[in-house]
Amino acid sequence: MKFKPYTSTLILIFLPLIYVSCSIATSEQNTELIENPIKTNTQVPEPTPETPDVLFRYVTAVQMLRASLYEDAIPQFDMVIRVLPNFAEAYHKRGICHYNENQENLALEDFNKAIELKEDFAEAYRDRGVFYRNIGDHQNGMNDLHKALQIYSKRENSEKIEELETLIRS
């Protein structure tokens, strides 16, 4: 069973980030979370001369992912990760691509790296949990799904809580 990532609001999340990243002077070394009306936990990459191009490639890769063009999206995510090696979201999305291309070991490595970089990354826990369940590792799958549920509960995200509870019951 293939799965889709949470990308419905991704463009809305990253357009302000691209604007902010392009606006920050490269002399400022700001890695704090950006407060925006969407209230995401997305870490803004440290600005470099390559940042606008990299973020454009990231958004393009996410669009490819949403269009199920996994093989085409992987090299785009590779380039983003090469320039921004601490960008957890890129690892997470590349993991989804690897999984859908039946590259399970690479998918698991990417999910693990995303979670290592961002411990409260509920979407990565959710998708790794689905991955584990799909390969028959139900215990690890349930552990990750419950971890994602716990994170969403702390954020009081009732829509995601309900979705995960349904997934856990299935």
JSON list of C-alpha atoms in Angstrom, two decimals:
[
{"chain": "A", "resi": 1, "resn": "MET", "atom": "CA", "xyz": [0.00, 0.00, 0.00]},
{"chain": "A", "resi": 2, "resn": "LYS", "atom": "CA", "xyz": [1.46, 3.34, -1.03]},
{"chain": "A", "resi": 3, "resn": "PHE", "atom": "CA", "xyz": [0.94, 6.43, 1.05]},
{"chain": "A", "resi": 4, "resn": "LYS", "atom": "CA", "xyz": [0.91, 10.13, 0.42]},
{"chain": "A", "resi": 5, "resn": "PRO", "atom": "CA", "xyz": [2.59, 12.68, 2.66]},
{"chain": "A", "resi": 6, "resn": "TYR", "atom": "CA", "xyz": [0.96, 15.60, 4.35]},
{"chain": "A", "resi": 7, "resn": "THR", "atom": "CA", "xyz": [1.55, 18.17, 1.60]},
{"chain": "A", "resi": 8, "resn": "SER", "atom": "CA", "xyz": [-1.77, 19.94, 1.28]},
{"chain": "A", "resi": 9, "resn": "THR", "atom": "CA", "xyz": [-0.50, 23.07, 3.03]},
{"chain": "A", "resi": 10, "resn": "LEU", "atom": "CA", "xyz": [3.14, 22.70, 2.05]},
{"chain": "A", "resi": 11, "resn": "ILE", "atom": "CA", "xyz": [3.12, 25.40, -0.60]},
{"chain": "A", "resi": 12, "resn": "LEU", "atom": "CA", "xyz": [1.44, 27.78, 1.84]},
{"chain": "A", "resi": 13, "resn": "ILE", "atom": "CA", "xyz": [4.16, 26.99, 4.35]},
{"chain": "A", "resi": 14, "resn": "PHE", "atom": "CA", "xyz": [7.16, 27.36, 2.08]},
{"chain": "A", "resi": 15, "resn": "LEU", "atom": "CA", "xyz": [6.21, 30.44, 0.07]},
{"chain": "A", "resi": 16, "resn": "PRO", "atom": "CA", "xyz": [6.60, 32.65, 3.17]},
{"chain": "A", "resi": 17, "resn": "LEU", "atom": "CA", "xyz": [9.82, 30.79, 3.99]},
{"chain": "A", "resi": 18, "resn": "ILE", "atom": "CA", "xyz": [11.24, 31.48, 0.56]},
{"chain": "A", "resi": 19, "resn": "TYR", "atom": "CA", "xyz": [10.35, 35.14, 0.92]},
{"chain": "A", "resi": 20, "resn": "VAL", "atom": "CA", "xyz": [11.87, 35.32, 4.39]},
{"chain": "A", "resi": 21, "resn": "SER", "atom": "CA", "xyz": [14.98, 33.40, 3.35]},
{"chain": "A", "resi": 22, "resn": "CYS", "atom": "CA", "xyz": [15.53, 35.70, 0.40]},
{"chain": "A", "resi": 23, "resn": "SER", "atom": "CA", "xyz": [15.00, 38.76, 2.58]},
{"chain": "A", "resi": 24, "resn": "ILE", "atom": "CA", "xyz": [17.42, 37.87, 5.35]},
{"chain": "A", "resi": 25, "resn": "ALA", "atom": "CA", "xyz": [20.87, 39.32, 4.84]},
{"chain": "A", "resi": 26, "resn": "THR", "atom": "CA", "xyz": [23.44, 36.59, 4.44]},
{"chain": "A", "resi": 27, "resn": "SER", "atom": "CA", "xyz": [25.53, 38.14, 7.21]},
{"chain": "A", "resi": 28, "resn": "GLU", "atom": "CA", "xyz": [22.83, 37.28, 9.76]},
{"chain": "A", "resi": 29, "resn": "GLN", "atom": "CA", "xyz": [23.08, 33.75, 11.07]},
{"chain": "A", "resi": 30, "resn": "ASN", "atom": "CA", "xyz": [19.44, 33.22, 12.07]},
{"chain": "A", "resi": 31, "resn": "THR", "atom": "CA", "xyz": [18.23, 29.65, 12.59]},
{"chain": "A", "resi": 32, "resn": "GLU", "atom": "CA", "xyz": [15.29, 30.38, 14.88]},
{"chain": "A", "resi": 33, "resn": "LEU", "atom": "CA", "xyz": [11.83, 29.20, 14.02]},
{"chain": "A", "resi": 34, "resn": "ILE", "atom": "CA", "xyz": [9.85, 31.73, 12.02]},
{"chain": "A", "resi": 35, "resn": "GLU", "atom": "CA", "xyz": [6.52, 32.69, 13.52]},
{"chain": "A", "resi": 36, "resn": "ASN", "atom": "CA", "xyz": [3.89, 32.81, 10.81]},
{"chain": "A", "resi": 37, "resn": "PRO", "atom": "CA", "xyz": [0.12, 32.57, 10.77]},
{"chain": "A", "resi": 38, "resn": "ILE", "atom": "CA", "xyz": [0.21, 28.89, 9.82]},
{"chain": "A", "resi": 39, "resn": "LYS", "atom": "CA", "xyz": [2.17, 28.11, 13.02]},
{"chain": "A", "resi": 40, "resn": "THR", "atom": "CA", "xyz": [4.50, 25.47, 11.61]},
{"chain": "A", "resi": 41, "resn": "ASN", "atom": "CA", "xyz": [7.52, 23.93, 13.21]},
{"chain": "A", "resi": 42, "resn": "THR", "atom": "CA", "xyz": [9.52, 24.24, 10.01]},
{"chain": "A", "resi": 43, "resn": "GLN", "atom": "CA", "xyz": [13.13, 25.20, 10.56]},
{"chain": "A", "resi": 44, "resn": "VAL", "atom": "CA", "xyz": [14.21, 27.94, 8.18]},
{"chain": "A", "resi": 45, "resn": "PRO", "atom": "CA", "xyz": [17.52, 27.00, 6.57]},
{"chain": "A", "resi": 46, "resn": "GLU", "atom": "CA", "xyz": [20.44, 29.29, 7.26]},
{"chain": "A", "resi": 47, "resn": "PRO", "atom": "CA", "xyz": [20.56, 31.73, 4.35]},
{"chain": "A", "resi": 48, "resn": "THR", "atom": "CA", "xyz": [23.31, 31.36, 1.77]},
{"chain": "A", "resi": 49, "resn": "PRO", "atom": "CA", "xyz": [23.67, 32.63, -1.77]},
{"chain": "A", "resi": 50, "resn": "GLU", "atom": "CA", "xyz": [22.24, 29.25, -2.88]},
{"chain": "A", "resi": 51, "resn": "THR", "atom": "CA", "xyz": [19.21, 29.31, -0.55]},
{"chain": "A", "resi": 52, "resn": "PRO", "atom": "CA", "xyz": [16.61, 30.73, -2.98]},
{"chain": "A", "resi": 53, "resn": "ASP", "atom": "CA", "xyz": [17.55, 28.20, -5.68]},
{"chain": "A", "resi": 54, "resn": "VAL", "atom": "CA", "xyz": [17.59, 25.33, -3.18]},
{"chain": "A", "resi": 55, "resn": "LEU", "atom": "CA", "xyz": [14.20, 26.24, -1.76]},
{"chain": "A", "resi": 56, "resn": "PHE", "atom": "CA", "xyz": [12.81, 26.55, -5.28]},
{"chain": "A", "resi": 57, "resn": "ARG", "atom": "CA", "xyz": [14.16, 23.06, -6.01]},
{"chain": "A", "resi": 58, "resn": "TYR", "atom": "CA", "xyz": [12.61, 21.82, -2.79]},
{"chain": "A", "resi": 59, "resn": "VAL", "atom": "CA", "xyz": [9.18, 23.18, -3.70]},
{"chain": "A", "resi": 60, "resn": "THR", "atom": "CA", "xyz": [9.57, 21.70, -7.20]},
{"chain": "A", "resi": 61, "resn": "ALA", "atom": "CA", "xyz": [10.52, 18.32, -5.74]},
{"chain": "A", "resi": 62, "resn": "VAL", "atom": "CA", "xyz": [7.49, 18.40, -3.43]},
{"chain": "A", "resi": 63, "resn": "GLN", "atom": "CA", "xyz": [5.27, 19.11, -6.42]},
{"chain": "A", "resi": 64, "resn": "MET", "atom": "CA", "xyz": [6.82, 16.13, -8.21]},
{"chain": "A", "resi": 65, "resn": "LEU", "atom": "CA", "xyz": [6.16, 14.02, -5.13]},
{"chain": "A", "resi": 66, "resn": "ARG", "atom": "CA", "xyz": [2.52, 15.11, -5.06]},
{"chain": "A", "resi": 67, "resn": "ALA", "atom": "CA", "xyz": [2.27, 14.18, -8.76]},
{"chain": "A", "resi": 68, "resn": "SER", "atom": "CA", "xyz": [3.72, 10.72, -7.97]},
{"chain": "A", "resi": 69, "resn": "LEU", "atom": "CA", "xyz": [6.88, 11.47, -9.98]},
{"chain": "A", "resi": 70, "resn": "TYR", "atom": "CA", "xyz": [9.05, 9.88, -7.31]},
{"chain": "A", "resi": 71, "resn": "GLU", "atom": "CA", "xyz": [12.01, 8.96, -9.52]},
{"chain": "A", "resi": 72, "resn": "ASP", "atom": "CA", "xyz": [12.23, 12.56, -10.77]},
{"chain": "A", "resi": 73, "resn": "ALA", "atom": "CA", "xyz": [11.84, 14.06, -7.30]},
{"chain": "A", "resi": 74, "resn": "ILE", "atom": "CA", "xyz": [14.66, 12.07, -5.66]},
{"chain": "A", "resi": 75, "resn": "PRO", "atom": "CA", "xyz": [17.55, 13.90, -7.45]},
{"chain": "A", "resi": 76, "resn": "GLN", "atom": "CA", "xyz": [15.96, 17.23, -6.57]},
{"chain": "A", "resi": 77, "resn": "PHE", "atom": "CA", "xyz": [15.79, 16.26, -2.89]},
{"chain": "A", "resi": 78, "resn": "ASP", "atom": "CA", "xyz": [19.38, 14.96, -3.14]},
{"chain": "A", "resi": 79, "resn": "MET", "atom": "CA", "xyz": [20.56, 18.38, -4.27]},
{"chain": "A", "resi": 80, "resn": "VAL", "atom": "CA", "xyz": [18.61, 20.14, -1.53]},
{"chain": "A", "resi": 81, "resn": "ILE", "atom": "CA", "xyz": [20.09, 17.83, 1.10]},
{"chain": "A", "resi": 82, "resn": "ARG", "atom": "CA", "xyz": [23.59, 18.34, -0.30]},
{"chain": "A", "resi": 83, "resn": "VAL", "atom": "CA", "xyz": [23.27, 22.10, 0.23]},
{"chain": "A", "resi": 84, "resn": "LEU", "atom": "CA", "xyz": [21.11, 21.98, 3.39]},
{"chain": "A", "resi": 85, "resn": "PRO", "atom": "CA", "xyz": [22.13, 18.77, 5.21]},
{"chain": "A", "resi": 86, "resn": "ASN", "atom": "CA", "xyz": [20.06, 19.62, 8.32]},
{"chain": "A", "resi": 87, "resn": "PHE", "atom": "CA", "xyz": [16.77, 20.20, 6.48]},
{"chain": "A", "resi": 88, "resn": "ALA", "atom": "CA", "xyz": [14.64, 17.44, 8.03]},
{"chain": "A", "resi": 89, "resn": "GLU", "atom": "CA", "xyz": [11.67, 18.00, 5.73]},
{"chain": "A", "resi": 90, "resn": "ALA", "atom": "CA", "xyz": [13.77, 17.15, 2.67]},
{"chain": "A", "resi": 91, "resn": "TYR", "atom": "CA", "xyz": [14.85, 13.83, 4.19]},
{"chain": "A", "resi": 92, "resn": "HIS", "atom": "CA", "xyz": [11.25, 13.03, 5.10]},
{"chain": "A", "resi": 93, "resn": "LYS", "atom": "CA", "xyz": [9.92, 13.73, 1.62]},
{"chain": "A", "resi": 94, "resn": "ARG", "atom": "CA", "xyz": [12.80, 11.89, -0.05]},
{"chain": "A", "resi": 95, "resn": "GLY", "atom": "CA", "xyz": [12.03, 8.93, 2.20]},
{"chain": "A", "resi": 96, "resn": "ILE", "atom": "CA", "xyz": [8.48, 8.87, 0.87]},
{"chain": "A", "resi": 97, "resn": "CYS", "atom": "CA", "xyz": [9.86, 8.88, -2.68]},
{"chain": "A", "resi": 98, "resn": "HIS", "atom": "CA", "xyz": [12.27, 6.04, -1.90]},
{"chain": "A", "resi": 99, "resn": "TYR", "atom": "CA", "xyz": [9.49, 4.02, -0.34]},
{"chain": "A", "resi": 100, "resn": "ASN", "atom": "CA", "xyz": [7.23, 4.47, -3.34]},
{"chain": "A", "resi": 101, "resn": "GLU", "atom": "CA", "xyz": [10.14, 3.44, -5.59]},
{"chain": "A", "resi": 102, "resn": "ASN", "atom": "CA", "xyz": [10.45, 0.21, -3.51]},
{"chain": "A", "resi": 103, "resn": "GLN", "atom": "CA", "xyz": [13.78, 1.32, -2.01]},
{"chain": "A", "resi": 104, "resn": "GLU", "atom": "CA", "xyz": [12.83, 0.40, 1.54]},
{"chain": "A", "resi": 105, "resn": "ASN", "atom": "CA", "xyz": [16.30, 0.63, 3.12]},
{"chain": "A", "resi": 106, "resn": "LEU", "atom": "CA", "xyz": [16.84, 4.12, 1.72]},
{"chain": "A", "resi": 107, "resn": "ALA", "atom": "CA", "xyz": [13.35, 5.15, 2.82]},
{"chain": "A", "resi": 108, "resn": "LEU", "atom": "CA", "xyz": [13.99, 3.99, 6.38]},
{"chain": "A", "resi": 109, "resn": "GLU", "atom": "CA", "xyz": [17.36, 5.80, 6.48]},
{"chain": "A", "resi": 110, "resn": "ASP", "atom": "CA", "xyz": [15.67, 9.04, 5.38]},
{"chain": "A", "resi": 111, "resn": "PHE", "atom": "CA", "xyz": [12.79, 8.73, 7.87]},
{"chain": "A", "resi": 112, "resn": "ASN", "atom": "CA", "xyz": [15.30, 8.06, 10.65]},
{"chain": "A", "resi": 113, "resn": "LYS", "atom": "CA", "xyz": [17.46, 11.04, 9.65]},
{"chain": "A", "resi": 114, "resn": "ALA", "atom": "CA", "xyz": [14.44, 13.36, 9.52]},
{"chain": "A", "resi": 115, "resn": "ILE", "atom": "CA", "xyz": [13.44, 12.30, 13.04]},
{"chain": "A", "resi": 116, "resn": "GLU", "atom": "CA", "xyz": [17.04, 12.58, 14.26]},
{"chain": "A", "resi": 117, "resn": "LEU", "atom": "CA", "xyz": [17.19, 16.16, 12.98]},
{"chain": "A", "resi": 118, "resn": "LYS", "atom": "CA", "xyz": [13.76, 17.13, 14.30]},
{"chain": "A", "resi": 119, "resn": "GLU", "atom": "CA", "xyz": [12.60, 15.05, 17.26]},
{"chain": "A", "resi": 120, "resn": "ASP", "atom": "CA", "xyz": [9.05, 16.42, 17.26]},
{"chain": "A", "resi": 121, "resn": "PHE", "atom": "CA", "xyz": [8.46, 15.75, 13.54]},
{"chain": "A", "resi": 122, "resn": "ALA", "atom": "CA", "xyz": [5.02, 14.18, 13.80]},
{"chain": "A", "resi": 123, "resn": "GLU", "atom": "CA", "xyz": [4.60, 13.68, 10.05]},
{"chain": "A", "resi": 124, "resn": "ALA", "atom": "CA", "xyz": [7.86, 11.73, 9.84]},
{"chain": "A", "resi": 125, "resn": "TYR", "atom": "CA", "xyz": [6.81, 9.52, 12.77]},
{"chain": "A", "resi": 126, "resn": "ARG", "atom": "CA", "xyz": [3.43, 8.99, 11.11]},
{"chain": "A", "resi": 127, "resn": "ASP", "atom": "CA", "xyz": [4.92, 8.06, 7.75]},
{"chain": "A", "resi": 128, "resn": "ARG", "atom": "CA", "xyz": [7.62, 5.86, 9.29]},
{"chain": "A", "resi": 129, "resn": "GLY", "atom": "CA", "xyz": [4.86, 4.15, 11.28]},
{"chain": "A", "resi": 130, "resn": "VAL", "atom": "CA", "xyz": [2.90, 3.50, 8.09]},
{"chain": "A", "resi": 131, "resn": "PHE", "atom": "CA", "xyz": [6.12, 2.26, 6.46]},
{"chain": "A", "resi": 132, "resn": "TYR", "atom": "CA", "xyz": [6.78, -0.18, 9.31]},
{"chain": "A", "resi": 133, "resn": "ARG", "atom": "CA", "xyz": [3.22, -1.47, 9.25]},
{"chain": "A", "resi": 134, "resn": "ASN", "atom": "CA", "xyz": [3.35, -1.93, 5.48]},
{"chain": "A", "resi": 135, "resn": "ILE", "atom": "CA", "xyz": [6.51, -4.06, 5.72]},
{"chain": "A", "resi": 136, "resn": "GLY", "atom": "CA", "xyz": [5.00, -6.16, 8.52]},
{"chain": "A", "resi": 137, "resn": "ASP", "atom": "CA", "xyz": [6.73, -4.62, 11.55]},
{"chain": "A", "resi": 138, "resn": "HIS", "atom": "CA", "xyz": [3.52, -3.82, 13.42]},
{"chain": "A", "resi": 139, "resn": "GLN", "atom": "CA", "xyz": [5.14, -3.14, 16.81]},
{"chain": "A", "resi": 140, "resn": "ASN", "atom": "CA", "xyz": [7.48, -0.42, 15.53]},
{"chain": "A", "resi": 141, "resn": "GLY", "atom": "CA", "xyz": [4.67, 0.89, 13.34]},
{"chain": "A", "resi": 142, "resn": "MET", "atom": "CA", "xyz": [2.32, 1.29, 16.28]},
{"chain": "A", "resi": 143, "resn": "ASN", "atom": "CA", "xyz": [5.07, 2.86, 18.40]},
{"chain": "A", "resi": 144, "resn": "ASP", "atom": "CA", "xyz": [5.67, 5.53, 15.75]},
{"chain": "A", "resi": 145, "resn": "LEU", "atom": "CA", "xyz": [1.97, 6.16, 15.17]},
{"chain": "A", "resi": 146, "resn": "HIS", "atom": "CA", "xyz": [1.45, 6.63, 18.91]},
{"chain": "A", "resi": 147, "resn": "LYS", "atom": "CA", "xyz": [4.47, 8.98, 19.05]},
{"chain": "A", "resi": 148, "resn": "ALA", "atom": "CA", "xyz": [2.95, 11.06, 16.23]},
{"chain": "A", "resi": 149, "resn": "LEU", "atom": "CA", "xyz": [-0.38, 11.06, 18.08]},
{"chain": "A", "resi": 150, "resn": "GLN", "atom": "CA", "xyz": [1.35, 12.27, 21.23]},
{"chain": "A", "resi": 151, "resn": "ILE", "atom": "CA", "xyz": [3.02, 15.15, 19.34]},
{"chain": "A", "resi": 152, "resn": "TYR", "atom": "CA", "xyz": [-0.25, 16.17, 17.69]},
{"chain": "A", "resi": 153, "resn": "SER", "atom": "CA", "xyz": [-1.99, 16.02, 21.08]},
{"chain": "A", "resi": 154, "resn": "LYS", "atom": "CA", "xyz": [0.56, 18.45, 22.52]},
{"chain": "A", "resi": 155, "resn": "ARG", "atom": "CA", "xyz": [-0.16, 20.76, 19.58]},
{"chain": "A", "resi": 156, "resn": "GLU", "atom": "CA", "xyz": [-3.90, 20.29, 20.06]},
{"chain": "A", "resi": 157, "resn": "ASN", "atom": "CA", "xyz": [-4.33, 19.44, 16.37]},
{"chain": "A", "resi": 158, "resn": "SER", "atom": "CA", "xyz": [-7.72, 17.71, 16.52]},
{"chain": "A", "resi": 159, "resn": "GLU", "atom": "CA", "xyz": [-7.87, 16.99, 12.78]},
{"chain": "A", "resi": 160, "resn": "LYS", "atom": "CA", "xyz": [-4.55, 15.09, 12.80]},
{"chain": "A", "resi": 161, "resn": "ILE", "atom": "CA", "xyz": [-5.42, 13.40, 16.10]},
{"chain": "A", "resi": 162, "resn": "GLU", "atom": "CA", "xyz": [-8.64, 12.04, 14.64]},
{"chain": "A", "resi": 163, "resn": "GLU", "atom": "CA", "xyz": [-6.87, 10.92, 11.46]},
{"chain": "A", "resi": 164, "resn": "LEU", "atom": "CA", "xyz": [-4.18, 9.08, 13.44]},
{"chain": "A", "resi": 165, "resn": "GLU", "atom": "CA", "xyz": [-6.68, 7.45, 15.79]},
{"chain": "A", "resi": 166, "resn": "THR", "atom": "CA", "xyz": [-8.49, 6.08, 12.73]},
{"chain": "A", "resi": 167, "resn": "LEU", "atom": "CA", "xyz": [-5.20, 4.85, 11.27]},
{"chain": "A", "resi": 168, "resn": "ILE", "atom": "CA", "xyz": [-4.22, 3.19, 14.55]},
{"chain": "A", "resi": 169, "resn": "ARG", "atom": "CA", "xyz": [-7.58, 1.39, 14.78]},
{"chain": "A", "resi": 170, "resn": "SER", "atom": "CA", "xyz": [-7.25, 0.04, 11.23]}
]
